[in-house]
Amino acid sequence: MSSHIKEFKVLGDDRGQLVALEGNIDIPFSIKRVFYIYGTQDGVLRGNHAHYKANQFLIVINGSCKITLDDGLKKETFLLDKPNLGLCQPPMIWGTMHAFSSDCVLLVLADDIYKEEDYIRDYDTFLEVIKK
Ligand code: T46
């Protein structure tokens, strides 16, 4: 799953840094939705679900957090602590976000609008679905 992490080019100069992300170029899909989470307290878990169809790309644009991806057989934990790192969460991969710094801003790019029916929020159901 190490291939899920991507380092983006930083277009910096002496005024500061800039990262530009284009759908289907830097991000492997057309971006249909953007959301971000912040103000997550230490010790709190977020995510804890998989998607049937949606692809997500997760970027910590401030602070840090860890993301564990789980394909039902193996788990891998990634530390996102730089704004030029992105992690791809494809469909049918269980994702859990944790170890948030108090200043963490986690930006998520997705290839579909929000649909609750696309979520698998129960881990046993996830294991059953991937077995099929
Ligand atoms: C993910 C992590 C990082 C919406 O109305 N629209 C949206 O686009 C989203 C993402 C959520 N919501 C509503 C649904 C819930 O009533 O916002 C509320 C909180 O959502 P949720 O409990 O899913 O939040 P997290 O932080 O557990 O997960 C969210 C995303 O759902 C998830 O895909 O990767 O952020």
PDB file of N, CA and C and ligand atoms in Angstrom, residues 33 35 37 46-47 49 51 56 97 106 108 114 119 121, ligand 1:
ATOM      1  N   ARG A  33     -15.676  16.937  -5.156  1.00  0.00           N
ATOM      2  CA  ARG A  33     -16.024  17.465  -3.826  1.00  0.00           C
ATOM      3  C   ARG A  33     -14.746  17.687  -3.048  1.00  0.00           C
ATOM      4  N   PHE A  35     -13.674  18.642   1.045  1.00  0.00           N
ATOM      5  CA  PHE A  35     -14.066  18.991   2.408  1.00  0.00           C
ATOM      6  C   PHE A  35     -12.823  18.959   3.288  1.00  0.00           C
ATOM      7  N   ILE A  37     -11.411  18.759   7.572  1.00  0.00           N
ATOM      8  CA  ILE A  37     -11.741  18.612   8.985  1.00  0.00           C
ATOM      9  C   ILE A  37     -10.618  19.243   9.807  1.00  0.00           C
ATOM     10  N   ARG A  46     -11.223   9.510  13.595  1.00  0.00           N
ATOM     11  CA  ARG A  46     -12.212   9.904  12.580  1.00  0.00           C
ATOM     12  C   ARG A  46     -12.139   8.904  11.437  1.00  0.00           C
ATOM     13  N   GLY A  47     -13.076   9.049  10.517  1.00  0.00           N
ATOM     14  CA  GLY A  47     -13.121   8.072   9.426  1.00  0.00           C
ATOM     15  C   GLY A  47     -13.731   6.789   9.946  1.00  0.00           C
ATOM     16  N   HIS A  49     -14.185   3.938   8.272  1.00  0.00           N
ATOM     17  CA  HIS A  49     -15.148   3.464   7.285  1.00  0.00           C
ATOM     18  C   HIS A  49     -14.437   3.178   5.970  1.00  0.00           C
ATOM     19  N   HIS A  51     -15.463   3.139   1.537  1.00  0.00           N
ATOM     20  CA  HIS A  51     -16.462   3.556   0.557  1.00  0.00           C
ATOM     21  C   HIS A  51     -16.633   2.445  -0.463  1.00  0.00           C
ATOM     22  N   GLN A  56     -10.872   8.849  -2.529  1.00  0.00           N
ATOM     23  CA  GLN A  56     -10.525  10.045  -1.759  1.00  0.00           C
ATOM     24  C   GLN A  56      -9.019  10.259  -1.817  1.00  0.00           C
ATOM     25  N   MET A  97      -8.439   7.794  10.619  1.00  0.00           N
ATOM     26  CA  MET A  97      -7.560   8.945  10.859  1.00  0.00           C
ATOM     27  C   MET A  97      -7.401   9.120  12.360  1.00  0.00           C
ATOM     28  N   LEU A 106      -7.091  18.677   7.841  1.00  0.00           N
ATOM     29  CA  LEU A 106      -7.032  17.568   6.887  1.00  0.00           C
ATOM     30  C   LEU A 106      -7.986  17.868   5.734  1.00  0.00           C
ATOM     31  N   VAL A 108      -9.652  16.882   2.163  1.00  0.00           N
ATOM     32  CA  VAL A 108      -9.990  15.647   1.438  1.00  0.00           C
ATOM     33  C   VAL A 108     -10.596  16.013   0.082  1.00  0.00           C
ATOM     34  N   TYR A 114     -21.285  13.861  -1.698  1.00  0.00           N
ATOM     35  CA  TYR A 114     -21.522  13.094  -0.475  1.00  0.00           C
ATOM     36  C   TYR A 114     -22.757  12.210  -0.624  1.00  0.00           C
ATOM     37  N   TYR A 119     -21.096   4.702   2.062  1.00  0.00           N
ATOM     38  CA  TYR A 119     -20.232   4.406   3.213  1.00  0.00           C
ATOM     39  C   TYR A 119     -20.479   2.998   3.750  1.00  0.00           C
ATOM     40  N   ARG A 121     -19.762   1.628   7.312  1.00  0.00           N
ATOM     41  CA  ARG A 121     -19.294   2.132   8.605  1.00  0.00           C
ATOM     42  C   ARG A 121     -19.127   1.028   9.643  1.00  0.00           C
TER      43      ARG A 121
HETATM   44  C1  T46 B   1     -13.180  10.882   5.671  1.00  0.00           C
HETATM   45  C2  T46 B   1     -12.772  11.685   6.842  1.00  0.00           C
HETATM   46  C3  T46 B   1     -11.407  12.245   6.789  1.00  0.00           C
HETATM   47  C4  T46 B   1     -21.634  15.826   4.811  1.00  0.00           C
HETATM   48  O1  T46 B   1     -22.773  16.303   4.924  1.00  0.00           O
HETATM   49  N1  T46 B   1     -20.938  15.994   3.651  1.00  0.00           N
HETATM   50  C5  T46 B   1     -19.690  15.496   3.462  1.00  0.00           C
HETATM   51  O2  T46 B   1     -19.109  15.674   2.372  1.00  0.00           O
HETATM   52  C6  T46 B   1     -19.080  14.770   4.542  1.00  0.00           C
HETATM   53  C7  T46 B   1     -17.691  14.191   4.382  1.00  0.00           C
HETATM   54  C8  T46 B   1     -19.781  14.630   5.704  1.00  0.00           C
HETATM   55  N2  T46 B   1     -21.023  15.155   5.833  1.00  0.00           N
HETATM   56  C9  T46 B   1     -21.726  15.019   7.123  1.00  0.00           C
HETATM   57  C10 T46 B   1     -22.078  13.595   7.519  1.00  0.00           C
HETATM   58  C11 T46 B   1     -22.039  13.637   9.030  1.00  0.00           C
HETATM   59  O3  T46 B   1     -23.292  14.094   9.513  1.00  0.00           O
HETATM   60  O4  T46 B   1     -20.856  15.492   8.154  1.00  0.00           O
HETATM   61  C12 T46 B   1     -21.006  14.722   9.325  1.00  0.00           C
HETATM   62  C13 T46 B   1     -19.673  14.140   9.771  1.00  0.00           C
HETATM   63  O5  T46 B   1     -19.250  13.171   8.812  1.00  0.00           O
HETATM   64  P1  T46 B   1     -18.452  11.856   9.236  1.00  0.00           P
HETATM   65  O6  T46 B   1     -18.994  11.312  10.492  1.00  0.00           O
HETATM   66  O7  T46 B   1     -18.410  10.956   8.040  1.00  0.00           O
HETATM   67  O8  T46 B   1     -17.003  12.492   9.529  1.00  0.00           O
HETATM   68  P2  T46 B   1     -15.589  11.771   9.675  1.00  0.00           P
HETATM   69  O9  T46 B   1     -14.653  12.820  10.123  1.00  0.00           O
HETATM   70  O10 T46 B   1     -15.647  10.535  10.480  1.00  0.00           O
HETATM   71  O11 T46 B   1     -15.209  11.331   8.184  1.00  0.00           O
HETATM   72  C14 T46 B   1     -15.068  12.323   7.200  1.00  0.00           C
HETATM   73  C15 T46 B   1     -15.508  11.752   5.872  1.00  0.00           C
HETATM   74  O12 T46 B   1     -16.850  11.265   5.964  1.00  0.00           O
HETATM   75  C16 T46 B   1     -14.619  10.634   5.453  1.00  0.00           C
HETATM   76  O13 T46 B   1     -14.926  10.241   4.125  1.00  0.00           O
HETATM   77  O14 T46 B   1     -12.341  10.299   5.006  1.00  0.00           O
HETATM   78  O15 T46 B   1     -13.712  12.735   7.112  1.00  0.00           O
END
